[in-house]
Every structure is written in C-alpha cells, then in structure tokens.
Coordinates of C-alpha atoms and ligand atoms in Angstrom, one line a residue:
M1 CA 0.1 -0.1 0.1
T2 CA 1.5 3.7 -0.7
R3 CA 1.8 5.7 2.0
K4 CA 0.3 9.0 2.1
K5 CA 3.1 11.5 2.7
I6 CA 2.3 14.3 5.7
L7 CA 4.6 17.1 5.8
I8 CA 4.1 19.1 9.0
L9 CA 5.8 23.1 9.0
G10 CA 6.5 23.7 12.8
G11 CA 7.9 21.8 15.8
G12 CA 5.5 23.4 18.4
L13 CA 3.5 21.3 20.7
S14 CA 0.4 21.5 18.0
G15 CA 3.2 20.1 14.6
L16 CA 4.3 17.6 17.1
T17 CA 1.3 16.1 18.4
A18 CA -0.1 16.1 15.0
G19 CA 2.6 13.6 13.9
L20 CA 2.4 11.3 16.8
E21 CA -0.9 11.2 16.8
L22 CA -0.7 10.3 12.9
L23 CA 2.0 7.3 13.9
E24 CA 0.6 6.0 16.7
D25 CA -1.2 2.8 16.4
G26 CA 0.6 1.2 13.6
G27 CA -0.1 4.7 11.6
K28 CA 3.5 4.3 9.7
E29 CA 2.0 1.5 7.7
R30 CA 0.2 4.2 6.6
Y31 CA 1.8 7.9 6.9
D32 CA 5.0 8.9 5.8
V33 CA 5.4 12.0 8.1
S34 CA 7.9 14.5 8.0
L35 CA 8.2 17.9 10.1
L36 CA 9.9 20.7 9.4
C37 CA 10.8 23.3 11.9
R38 CA 12.8 26.8 11.9
D39 CA 14.5 26.8 15.1
S40 CA 17.0 24.9 16.1
E41 CA 15.3 23.1 19.2
L42 CA 11.6 21.6 19.0
G43 CA 9.0 23.3 21.3
G44 CA 8.0 26.3 19.6
K45 CA 7.1 28.6 22.6
A46 CA 7.1 25.8 25.0
A47 CA 11.3 25.1 24.0
S48 CA 13.5 24.9 26.6
W49 CA 17.6 25.6 26.6
R50 CA 20.4 26.0 28.9
T51 CA 22.4 28.7 28.6
P52 CA 26.7 27.7 27.8
D53 CA 27.0 27.5 31.8
G54 CA 24.3 24.9 32.3
R55 CA 21.3 27.1 33.4
T56 CA 18.2 26.6 32.3
M57 CA 16.2 29.6 30.6
E58 CA 12.9 29.3 28.4
I59 CA 10.4 32.3 26.9
G60 CA 8.6 32.4 30.1
F61 CA 6.9 30.2 33.1
H62 CA 5.0 27.5 32.1
A63 CA 2.2 25.7 34.4
V64 CA -0.1 23.1 33.4
F65 CA -3.9 22.9 35.0
G66 CA -5.6 20.5 36.1
Y67 CA -8.0 20.5 33.7
Y68 CA -5.8 20.2 30.8
T69 CA -6.9 16.4 30.0
A70 CA -5.5 16.3 26.4
I71 CA -1.8 17.0 27.2
R72 CA -2.0 15.0 30.6
S73 CA -2.9 12.0 28.8
L74 CA -0.6 12.8 25.9
L75 CA 2.3 13.5 28.5
A76 CA 1.1 9.8 30.5
R77 CA 1.3 8.0 27.2
V78 CA 5.1 9.5 27.1
G79 CA 6.2 8.5 30.4
R80 CA 5.8 11.9 31.9
S81 CA 2.8 11.4 34.5
T82 CA 1.7 14.4 35.2
T83 CA 1.4 12.3 39.2
D84 CA 5.2 11.4 38.8
P85 CA 7.0 14.5 41.4
R86 CA 9.9 13.6 39.3
Y87 CA 8.1 15.9 36.6
F88 CA 5.4 17.7 37.9
T89 CA 4.5 19.1 41.4
S90 CA 1.1 20.0 42.5
N91 CA -0.1 23.7 43.7
R92 CA -2.9 21.5 45.7
G93 CA -5.1 24.7 44.6
E94 CA -3.5 27.2 46.3
H95 CA -2.9 30.5 45.0
L96 CA -0.7 33.2 46.1
M97 CA -2.6 36.6 45.2
Y98 CA -0.5 40.1 46.0
E99 CA -2.2 42.9 46.8
P100 CA -1.1 46.5 46.3
S101 CA -4.0 48.3 48.6
A102 CA -2.9 46.5 51.5
R103 CA 0.9 45.7 50.7
A104 CA -0.2 42.0 51.4
V105 CA 0.0 38.5 49.8
N106 CA -3.4 36.6 50.1
R107 CA -3.4 32.9 49.9
L108 CA -6.3 31.7 48.4
L109 CA -7.2 28.0 48.5
V110 CA -9.4 27.5 45.2
P111 CA -11.8 24.6 46.1
R112 CA -10.7 20.8 44.7
G113 CA -14.1 20.6 43.3
P114 CA -17.4 21.9 44.3
F115 CA -17.7 20.0 47.8
D116 CA -14.4 21.0 48.5
L117 CA -15.9 22.5 52.2
Q118 CA -12.0 22.8 53.9
A119 CA -10.9 24.9 50.8
L120 CA -14.4 27.2 51.5
L121 CA -14.4 27.6 55.4
A122 CA -10.5 28.4 55.3
N123 CA -11.4 31.2 52.9
L124 CA -13.8 32.6 55.2
R125 CA -11.6 32.1 58.0
T126 CA -9.3 34.4 56.7
P127 CA -10.3 37.9 55.1
Y128 CA -8.9 38.7 51.7
K129 CA -6.8 41.5 53.0
G130 CA -6.7 44.6 50.1
H131 CA -10.8 44.1 51.2
S132 CA -13.3 46.3 53.7
K133 CA -16.2 44.2 55.1
R134 CA -18.7 45.3 52.3
E135 CA -15.8 44.9 49.7
Q136 CA -16.1 41.2 51.5
L137 CA -19.0 40.8 51.1
A138 CA -19.7 42.3 48.0
A139 CA -17.6 39.8 46.4
L140 CA -18.7 36.8 48.5
T141 CA -22.3 37.1 46.9
F142 CA -21.0 38.0 43.3
A143 CA -18.9 34.7 43.6
A144 CA -22.1 32.9 44.6
R145 CA -23.7 34.6 41.6
L146 CA -21.2 33.8 38.9
G147 CA -20.2 30.0 40.4
A148 CA -24.8 29.7 40.4
Y149 CA -23.9 30.8 36.7
L150 CA -21.3 28.3 35.8
A151 CA -22.5 25.6 37.9
T152 CA -25.4 25.4 35.7
T153 CA -23.8 26.2 32.2
R154 CA -21.6 23.2 30.6
A155 CA -18.0 24.5 29.4
E156 CA -19.3 24.0 25.4
D157 CA -22.7 25.3 26.2
I158 CA -21.2 29.2 27.2
D159 CA -22.2 31.2 24.2
P160 CA -19.0 32.3 22.2
A161 CA -21.1 35.7 21.4
L162 CA -19.7 36.9 24.6
D163 CA -16.4 37.1 23.3
E164 CA -18.3 40.4 21.8
L165 CA -18.2 41.2 25.7
S166 CA -15.1 42.4 27.6
F167 CA -15.0 39.8 31.1
T168 CA -15.4 43.3 32.9
E169 CA -18.7 44.3 31.1
F170 CA -19.8 40.6 31.8
C171 CA -18.8 41.0 35.2
M172 CA -20.8 44.0 35.9
S173 CA -23.9 43.5 34.0
H174 CA -23.8 40.2 36.8
G175 CA -23.4 42.0 39.8
L176 CA -19.8 43.0 40.6
S177 CA -19.5 46.4 41.7
L178 CA -16.7 49.0 40.0
S179 CA -14.5 49.0 43.3
L180 CA -13.0 45.7 43.0
T181 CA -12.6 45.7 39.0
Q182 CA -9.9 47.9 40.7
K183 CA -8.5 45.1 43.4
S184 CA -5.1 43.0 41.8
W185 CA -7.4 39.7 41.8
F186 CA -9.8 41.1 39.3
K187 CA -7.0 43.1 37.0
Y188 CA -4.9 39.8 37.0
V189 CA -8.1 37.9 35.3
L190 CA -9.3 40.3 33.7
D191 CA -6.0 40.5 31.5
L192 CA -5.8 37.5 31.7
A193 CA -2.3 37.5 32.2
F194 CA -1.3 38.6 28.5
N195 CA -3.7 41.0 27.4
Y196 CA -3.1 43.8 29.7
P197 CA -3.3 47.0 29.5
G198 CA -6.6 45.7 27.3
A199 CA -9.7 43.8 28.7
G200 CA -9.9 40.1 28.0
S201 CA -12.6 38.7 26.1
A202 CA -15.6 37.3 28.5
Y203 CA -15.9 33.9 26.5
V204 CA -12.3 32.8 27.1
G205 CA -12.5 34.0 30.4
L206 CA -15.8 32.3 31.2
Y207 CA -14.8 28.9 29.4
G208 CA -11.5 28.6 31.7
F209 CA -13.6 29.3 34.8
R210 CA -15.9 26.6 34.1
K211 CA -13.3 24.9 34.1
L212 CA -12.0 25.4 36.7
M213 CA -14.8 24.0 38.8
G214 CA -14.3 20.3 37.8
F215 CA -12.8 17.9 40.8
D216 CA -9.2 18.9 41.2
A217 CA -9.1 21.0 38.4
A218 CA -8.0 24.6 39.7
E219 CA -4.8 22.9 41.3
V220 CA -1.3 23.8 38.9
L221 CA 0.7 21.6 37.9
Y222 CA 4.5 22.9 38.1
L223 CA 7.4 21.4 35.9
N224 CA 10.3 20.6 38.4
G225 CA 12.2 20.8 35.6
G226 CA 13.2 22.5 32.0
L227 CA 10.1 22.8 29.3
S228 CA 11.8 20.8 26.9
E229 CA 13.5 18.0 29.2
V230 CA 10.0 17.4 30.6
I231 CA 7.5 18.1 27.9
V232 CA 8.7 18.5 24.6
D233 CA 11.9 16.0 24.3
P234 CA 9.5 12.7 25.6
I235 CA 6.9 13.7 22.7
A236 CA 9.1 14.0 20.0
K237 CA 11.3 11.2 21.0
R238 CA 7.7 9.0 20.7
Y239 CA 7.5 10.8 17.5
L240 CA 11.0 9.6 16.2
D241 CA 10.4 5.9 17.8
L242 CA 7.5 5.8 15.7
G243 CA 9.3 6.7 12.3
G244 CA 8.7 10.5 12.2
R245 CA 11.6 12.3 10.3
I246 CA 12.1 16.0 11.8
E247 CA 14.4 18.8 10.2
T248 CA 15.4 21.8 12.2
N249 CA 16.8 24.8 10.9
C250 CA 14.5 25.0 8.1
S251 CA 12.1 27.5 7.6
A252 CA 8.4 27.6 5.2
H253 CA 8.7 30.6 3.0
A254 CA 5.3 30.7 0.6
Y255 CA 2.4 28.6 0.0
H256 CA 1.2 28.3 -3.4
L257 CA -2.1 27.7 -3.7
D258 CA -4.6 26.7 -6.2
P259 CA -8.0 27.9 -6.0
T260 CA -9.5 26.0 -8.9
T261 CA -7.4 22.4 -8.0
R262 CA -8.6 23.7 -4.0
S263 CA -5.2 22.5 -3.0
I264 CA -2.0 23.3 -2.0
E265 CA 0.6 22.7 -5.1
A266 CA 4.1 23.5 -3.5
V267 CA 5.7 25.1 -0.6
D268 CA 9.0 26.7 -0.8
V269 CA 11.5 26.3 2.2
A270 CA 15.2 27.2 2.6
P271 CA 17.7 26.8 5.8
T272 CA 16.5 29.3 8.1
K273 CA 20.4 30.9 8.1
D274 CA 20.1 31.7 4.6
A275 CA 17.0 32.8 2.9
Q276 CA 18.2 32.7 -0.7
S277 CA 19.3 29.0 -0.8
Q278 CA 15.3 27.6 -1.1
R279 CA 13.9 24.6 -2.4
R280 CA 10.3 23.8 -3.9
L281 CA 8.5 20.5 -1.8
Q282 CA 6.0 19.6 -4.7
K283 CA 2.5 18.1 -4.4
G284 CA 2.7 14.6 -5.1
R285 CA 6.7 14.5 -5.3
D286 CA 6.9 15.4 -1.8
F287 CA 3.7 15.6 0.3
D288 CA 0.1 14.6 -0.4
T289 CA -0.8 16.7 2.8
V290 CA 1.0 20.0 4.6
I291 CA 0.0 20.3 8.5
S292 CA 0.3 23.9 8.5
A293 CA 1.3 24.0 12.8
L294 CA 3.0 27.6 12.6
P295 CA 2.2 30.8 15.1
L296 CA 0.2 33.1 14.3
D297 CA 2.1 35.6 12.4
A298 CA 4.4 33.5 10.2
T299 CA 1.0 31.9 9.2
R300 CA 0.5 35.0 7.5
T301 CA 4.2 36.3 6.5
V302 CA 3.9 32.7 4.6
L303 CA 0.6 33.3 3.4
R304 CA 1.3 36.9 2.2
A305 CA 4.4 35.6 0.6
S306 CA 2.5 33.1 -1.8
P307 CA 1.9 33.8 -5.6
H308 CA -1.5 34.9 -6.5
F309 CA -2.2 36.1 -2.4
D310 CA -5.9 38.4 -3.9
S311 CA -7.0 35.4 -5.7
A312 CA -5.7 32.6 -3.5
V313 CA -5.6 34.3 0.1
S314 CA -7.1 37.5 0.6
K315 CA -10.5 37.1 -0.6
I316 CA -10.7 34.3 0.9
P317 CA -12.5 34.9 4.8
F318 CA -11.1 32.1 5.9
F319 CA -7.9 33.3 5.7
S320 CA -8.6 37.5 5.4
N321 CA -10.4 37.1 9.0
M322 CA -7.4 36.3 10.7
W323 CA -5.9 39.6 9.5
H324 CA -7.9 41.0 12.6
L325 CA -6.6 38.6 15.3
R326 CA -3.9 40.8 17.5
S327 CA -0.9 39.4 19.2
V328 CA 1.7 40.5 22.0
T329 CA 5.3 40.9 22.8
S330 CA 5.4 39.0 26.5
I331 CA 8.4 39.5 28.4
S332 CA 10.0 37.2 30.8
L333 CA 13.3 38.0 33.3
R334 CA 14.9 35.6 34.9
L335 CA 17.4 36.3 38.0
W336 CA 19.8 34.0 39.4
S337 CA 20.7 35.8 43.1
P338 CA 23.3 35.2 45.2
Y339 CA 20.7 35.4 48.1
K340 CA 17.8 34.0 48.8
L341 CA 15.3 36.7 48.0
M342 CA 12.0 35.3 48.4
P343 CA 10.2 33.1 51.3
T344 CA 10.4 29.3 51.5
D345 CA 6.9 29.2 51.8
Y346 CA 5.8 30.7 48.3
S347 CA 6.1 28.0 46.7
T348 CA 3.8 28.8 43.7
V349 CA 3.4 31.9 41.4
V350 CA 2.5 35.5 43.2
M351 CA 0.2 36.8 41.0
G352 CA -0.8 40.3 40.6
T353 CA 2.4 42.3 41.2
P354 CA 2.9 45.3 39.3
Q355 CA 3.1 45.6 35.7
P356 CA 4.6 45.0 33.3
T357 CA 5.6 41.6 35.4
A358 CA 2.3 40.8 36.9
T359 CA 3.7 37.1 38.1
I360 CA 6.3 36.4 40.1
I361 CA 8.0 33.1 41.1
D362 CA 11.0 31.9 42.6
Y363 CA 12.0 28.7 40.9
A364 CA 14.6 27.4 43.6
N365 CA 11.6 27.1 46.0
R366 CA 10.3 24.4 43.3
V367 CA 12.0 22.6 41.0
D368 CA 14.5 19.9 42.4
E369 CA 17.6 21.0 40.5
L370 CA 17.3 24.4 42.2
R371 CA 16.7 23.5 45.9
D372 CA 20.3 24.1 47.7
G373 CA 21.8 24.6 44.0
E374 CA 24.5 27.4 44.0
W375 CA 21.7 30.0 43.5
P376 CA 19.7 30.6 46.8
S377 CA 16.5 32.2 44.8
V378 CA 16.1 32.1 40.9
I379 CA 13.5 34.0 40.1
E380 CA 10.9 34.7 37.1
F381 CA 9.5 38.0 35.9
E382 CA 7.0 37.0 33.5
G383 CA 4.1 39.0 31.9
Q384 CA 4.0 41.7 28.8
E385 CA 5.7 45.1 27.7
G386 CA 1.7 46.4 27.6
L387 CA 2.5 50.6 28.0
H388 CA 6.4 50.1 29.1
G389 CA 7.3 48.8 25.5
E390 CA 9.1 51.9 24.7
L391 CA 11.4 51.1 27.2
T392 CA 15.0 49.9 26.2
D393 CA 16.0 47.0 27.7
S394 CA 17.9 48.4 30.5
E395 CA 14.8 50.7 31.3
M396 CA 13.0 48.0 31.8
I397 CA 15.1 45.4 34.0
R398 CA 16.0 48.2 36.5
S399 CA 12.5 49.2 36.6
I400 CA 11.3 45.4 37.1
L401 CA 14.2 44.9 39.7
E402 CA 13.5 48.3 41.7
Q403 CA 9.4 47.6 41.8
F404 CA 10.5 44.2 43.0
C405 CA 12.7 45.8 45.9
D406 CA 9.5 47.5 47.2
L407 CA 7.1 44.5 47.4
P408 CA 6.5 43.8 51.3
F409 CA 7.3 39.9 50.3
S410 CA 10.9 40.8 48.8
R411 CA 14.4 40.8 49.9
M412 CA 15.5 43.1 47.2
R413 CA 17.6 45.9 48.3
K414 CA 18.0 48.8 46.0
S415 CA 21.6 48.7 46.6
W416 CA 22.1 44.9 44.4
V417 CA 20.3 46.0 41.3
D418 CA 23.3 47.4 39.9
D419 CA 25.5 44.5 40.6
A420 CA 22.9 42.5 39.1
M421 CA 22.1 44.4 36.3
E422 CA 26.4 44.0 35.6
Q423 CA 25.6 40.7 36.5
K424 CA 28.4 40.9 39.4
G425 CA 30.3 38.5 41.2
K426 CA 27.0 35.7 41.6
W427 CA 24.6 37.6 39.7
R428 CA 22.8 36.1 36.6
I429 CA 20.6 37.8 34.1
E430 CA 18.8 36.4 31.3
F431 CA 15.7 39.0 29.6
R432 CA 13.7 38.0 26.9
R433 CA 11.1 40.5 24.3
N434 CA 9.1 37.7 22.4
N435 CA 8.5 40.4 19.6
S436 CA 9.5 38.1 16.9
Q437 CA 6.5 36.6 14.9
T438 CA 7.4 33.3 16.2
T439 CA 6.9 34.0 19.5
R440 CA 4.6 36.8 19.9
Y441 CA 1.4 35.6 21.8
L442 CA -2.0 35.8 20.5
L443 CA -4.1 38.5 22.2
M444 CA -7.1 37.0 23.4
E445 CA -8.9 40.8 23.4
P446 CA -13.1 40.8 23.1
G447 CA -14.8 40.6 19.6
H448 CA -11.2 38.1 18.5
W449 CA -12.9 34.6 18.5
K450 CA -14.9 35.4 15.3
F451 CA -11.9 35.7 13.7
R452 CA -10.1 32.4 14.4
P453 CA -10.1 30.0 11.7
D454 CA -12.0 26.9 12.2
I455 CA -10.0 24.2 10.4
A456 CA -13.3 22.5 9.3
E457 CA -13.6 25.6 7.1
C458 CA -10.2 25.7 5.3
P459 CA -11.2 26.4 1.4
Y460 CA -8.2 23.7 0.1
D461 CA -8.5 20.1 0.7
N462 CA -4.7 19.1 1.2
L463 CA -4.0 21.8 3.7
V464 CA -4.8 21.1 7.7
L465 CA -3.9 24.5 10.1
A466 CA -2.8 24.1 13.8
G467 CA -1.7 25.7 16.5
D468 CA -3.2 27.8 19.3
W469 CA -4.8 30.2 18.1
L470 CA -7.5 28.2 16.0
K471 CA -10.9 27.8 16.8
G472 CA -10.7 24.9 18.9
T473 CA -12.0 23.2 22.2
Q474 CA -10.0 25.2 24.4
P475 CA -9.7 28.4 23.5
T476 CA -6.9 30.3 26.1
A477 CA -4.2 30.0 23.7
S478 CA -2.5 27.3 25.7
M479 CA -0.4 24.0 25.8
E480 CA -3.8 22.1 25.8
A481 CA -5.2 24.5 23.2
A482 CA -1.8 23.3 20.8
V483 CA -2.4 19.3 21.6
R484 CA -6.1 19.4 21.2
S485 CA -5.5 21.4 17.7
G486 CA -3.0 18.6 16.9
Q487 CA -5.0 16.1 17.4
A488 CA -7.7 17.5 15.4
A489 CA -5.3 18.3 12.7
A490 CA -4.3 14.5 12.9
K491 CA -8.2 13.9 12.7
R492 CA -8.6 15.5 9.5
V493 CA -6.1 13.7 7.5
E494 CA -7.2 10.4 8.6
L495 CA -10.9 11.6 7.5
S496 CA -9.9 12.9 3.9
Ligands
FAD1 C1 5.7 33.2 28.6 C2 4.7 32.2 27.8 C3 4.2 31.5 29.2 C4 3.1 30.7 28.7 N1 2.8 29.9 29.8 C5 1.9 28.7 29.9 C6 1.3 28.4 30.5 O1 1.6 28.6 31.6 N2 0.2 27.6 30.0 C7 0.0 26.8 29.3 O2 -0.5 25.8 28.6 N3 0.7 27.8 27.7 C8 1.4 28.8 28.3 N4 2.0 29.3 27.0 C9 1.4 29.1 25.9 C10 1.8 28.1 25.2 O3 3.5 28.0 25.4 C11 1.5 27.9 23.6 O4 0.3 28.1 23.5 C12 2.1 26.4 23.1 O5 3.0 26.4 23.4 C13 1.8 26.9 21.2 O6 2.2 25.3 20.6 P1 1.8 25.4 18.9 O7 2.5 24.7 18.7 O8 1.0 26.2 18.8 O9 2.7 27.0 18.4 P2 4.4 27.5 18.8 O10 5.3 27.1 20.4 O11 4.7 29.1 18.5 O12 5.3 26.7 17.8 C14 5.5 26.6 16.3 C15 6.4 26.2 15.9 O13 6.4 26.6 14.3 C16 7.9 27.3 13.8 N5 7.6 28.1 12.8 C17 7.6 29.2 13.3 N6 7.6 29.8 11.7 C18 8.0 28.9 11.1 C19 8.4 29.1 9.4 N7 8.1 30.1 8.8 N8 9.0 27.6 9.1 C20 8.9 26.1 9.8 N9 9.1 26.6 10.4 C21 8.5 27.9 11.5 C22 8.4 27.4 14.7 O14 10.2 27.4 15.4 C23 7.8 26.3 16.4 O15 8.5 25.5 16.1 C24 2.8 30.9 27.4 C25 3.1 31.4 26.0 C26 3.7 32.2 26.4 C27 4.4 33.1 25.6

C-alpha cells in the first residue's frame, strides 16, 4: 500500500502532537510523516534551553492546569505522568495574590471540586487583605452568583457570542461593583495575564473558569525542570521512535495555493540562516497533505509571500479574517541571585504584582535541581510589554528590579540592583522580549473569536491548519489548546 506523505510545518506542541497522533497505532503503515521546524530546538513557545554554563532558560513560566486533559494524557503516554513528582508537583489549589492597596499577599485556596468545604471555610476564615467588610461581602455575593451561573452551564455551552463583551463588562452586568474591578485579583483575571492593558474576552475567561470547577481542575501542576526536558523532548522522542522524521533549522517561506484545484501545490522552504537557498517541495513528489502548525504571525507572513495572494488568500474569508487577530510581546526576566530573595513557603506563583510583570515565581522553591543549588533564589518575572514597550531593555530590567525591591515580601535591596544588572559576582540575568513573529502570543481581546479560523472550513483540501490560535475545543491560547489542535489536525487527515 502506498503511504500518504504528510508534511508538517512547525515543531511546536501542535505540530509534534499531529505527527505523533498520525503515527500511533500502526500509523506508519499508512503515513510517511516529516516535520520541518524553523528553530534549532523543538517546542516553539514551549521550548527551553541551557545557557553555556548550564542554567535553564525558557520563553517564560509555564504550568499545566488540572483541567488540561489532552496534554496530561499525552504526557502519560510518553512517560511523563503529571502525578509523578520527578516531573510535576501540584500547588494543591493554593494561589498567592498580591494586593497593592494592602501591601499584602493573600493565600487563596481554590476549591478542589464543588464539595471542598475545607477550602471554602479556610477562605472565609481568613478575610482577603485589601477588602473592607463591605467589599468582602460584595465579593462573596458575586462569587456565589458567578459560581451558580457556571455550575448550571457546561463549558461547551458557554456562548461564543460572549466574546463580544469584555470580562469586566460581563462581571458588572452580573452584579460586580466598580470598586472590586480595581482590585489586583480582578485585574489579573481581566487581563488574562497577557492581555494587559486591554481587557480579556468574556468568552475565553468564562470558559476557563468553568473548566476550573471540576474535581482537582483548579490545581496547577508546576514543572519540576525545564520545559523541553519535561514536556517537549519525550513527545518528540516518541514521534521519532514511531518513524517520524524531523528537519530543524528549516523555514517555510511561501505556500503555492491553487483555488481552482482547491489544493496546496507546493511549499517553498529554505535553511533558516540562508533564505536565498530556497527549494520547492511539490505536491505528489514531496507531500500529499500539508499540516501548517505555525504561529499566527508566521502563518500570515508565509501566506503573504504566496503567489496569487489576492485570489488565493486575501479574497477568502477563512484567511482574510486572521488579519484581524492581534498578538502581543510577552517578556521574561530571569534573575539568579546569591541571596534568598523570596520566602521559602512561596512555592507557587505570586500573581497580581506590578505591571509589566504581573507574575513572579522563585524556581529555587520548586524545582528539585535548583533547591539547595548554587543560587539561593532563581526568580522569574513574567508579563507583557503593555504600556512599557517604549522602554529599552536595560530600562525595563531596572524598573522591574526596583519595583521588586518595594514589594513587602521581597528581600531584594535597591543597593543590589546595579550589581544584578551588571552580573557582578554570582548575579546572573537573562531577559527576553518575545517579539519575533514566531514567539508572539495571541491577544484574546473581546471580539476576536469570530476571526479565529475553524480548520473544518479551510478551502484547500490538502491543507490543514493547527496551532493554539485556531478555533478549537480550548479557547485559551495554551499548551492544551496546541495539543488539542494537533489532535484535531491528525483526525482531519485521517478522515480525508
Ligand atoms: C511567556 C509565555 C508563557 C506561557 N505560559 C503558558 C502556561 O503557563 N500554560 C500553558 O498551557 N501555555 C502557556 N503558554 C502558551 C503555550 O506556550 C503555547 O500556547 C503553545 O506552546 C503553542 O504551541 P503551538 O504549537 O501552537 O505554537 P508554537 O509553540 O509557537 O510553535 C510553532 C512552531 O513553528 C515554528 N515555525 C515558525 N515559523 C516557521 C516557519 N516559517 N517555518 C517553519 N517553522 C516555523 C516554530 O519554530 C515552532 O516550532 C505561554 C506562552 C508564553 C509566550
């Protein structure tokens, strides 16, 4: 039997999952799968790497939520069970939320299912610092109303039309007072972490909250090591073991789409570092079907370079809609410190810290390799450029570190900031602006949902799109969405 040739473009979680799904259960008999990836390392936004002296760095802090069922079962299949403490540890539903008005960190226990009375009582016993008695009551009333709404609505039944509203609008129309929308817990949710300073979509927010209501769904699983080692490499290894092929450092440049045959006829590719040395991969000879698992901005660039752009791409709503989607630059500052800078019992992320980095974690409190290691603290500051995009890198780093000194739980001193920035002695710093078209993050703003492509509607029969920015069963742009989208792409190939 001749095998169907599948060409996968993109080596992130969506591309790798698509390849693995096709090859599992004897798929090698039916499919000849090869994957091309622009970068030297696989994993895309979920990749990690080591600095020359062995420190782990990645695009930014990543966690797996309890309700991420697709990636959790995929990880179990490749030998990385999320219940194995060698690879993951749970926050047991505990979240740390900084409230600037009280200069205090609140310890919130998100119930592990609707009958977790212990968590509910614990939250009631310890009033939220930064709320007056009246605000406390207003927040509880609102939480009960929102909880009742979510408990009576399945995640799948949350209406995508809600995307036209911001999360703030939705909450205010359901009884939340304006003053509570100013609290950091609300802003953190409203901004959906990366949407700052814009509002997050009510649809995406509510979908996520509904999912968090299942048993153990609200727990956050923290990686006990680098992203590549814990998540990406075992998936890639399984794909290779099943007979898949991978070529790294190879970029797609243009798709040749023919609206009359309704097919992708060719793909121009070239070594990433030598764009002039292009070669053309042809339908029939090199592939039968293409799975395009590139990020949003890279997909637009490749489509833009396609011959007959007007007739083959821009006049077709499936493609032209994606030009309305926007992406943002996330930032990540990692600081290796010769002093312990955060309390050891802050073993989960502190949320709601000052912008542009609304999330801070001390990896030395969590990752086995770093515990009792060379650096007493390894702090990750993560966020999104937002209103701070004009700052130079060193201005941005300085402002993040100085803000950190002012936080009540931080032991960072102003007099250490210069040393840290100059990496004197044992201080080390790595700073990233994820602003390239391959690393930008999808902005999940109100009104965006209708512009996300639905893979079932692709007008080219042998082209399948995948990625965390497509319409799928998981609207947050996440590792879960990427895995689900890869699975959906494989299913589409199998059905065609
Ligand atoms: C800072 C940050 C923090 C995050 N935190 C979390 C988190 O806590 N939990 C969570 O679930 N998710 C998180 N995410 C989201 C998660 O990382 C992504 O949703 C997911 O990894 C996307 O996978 P993907 O395969 O869709 O795309 P990508 O990971 O972007 O992969 C795309 C692939 O395409 C390749 N490529 C690009 N252009 C070309 C080209 N022209 N030719 C060939 N190949 C190309 C890239 O090299 C890459 O391999 C975070 C993202 C960021 C940026």
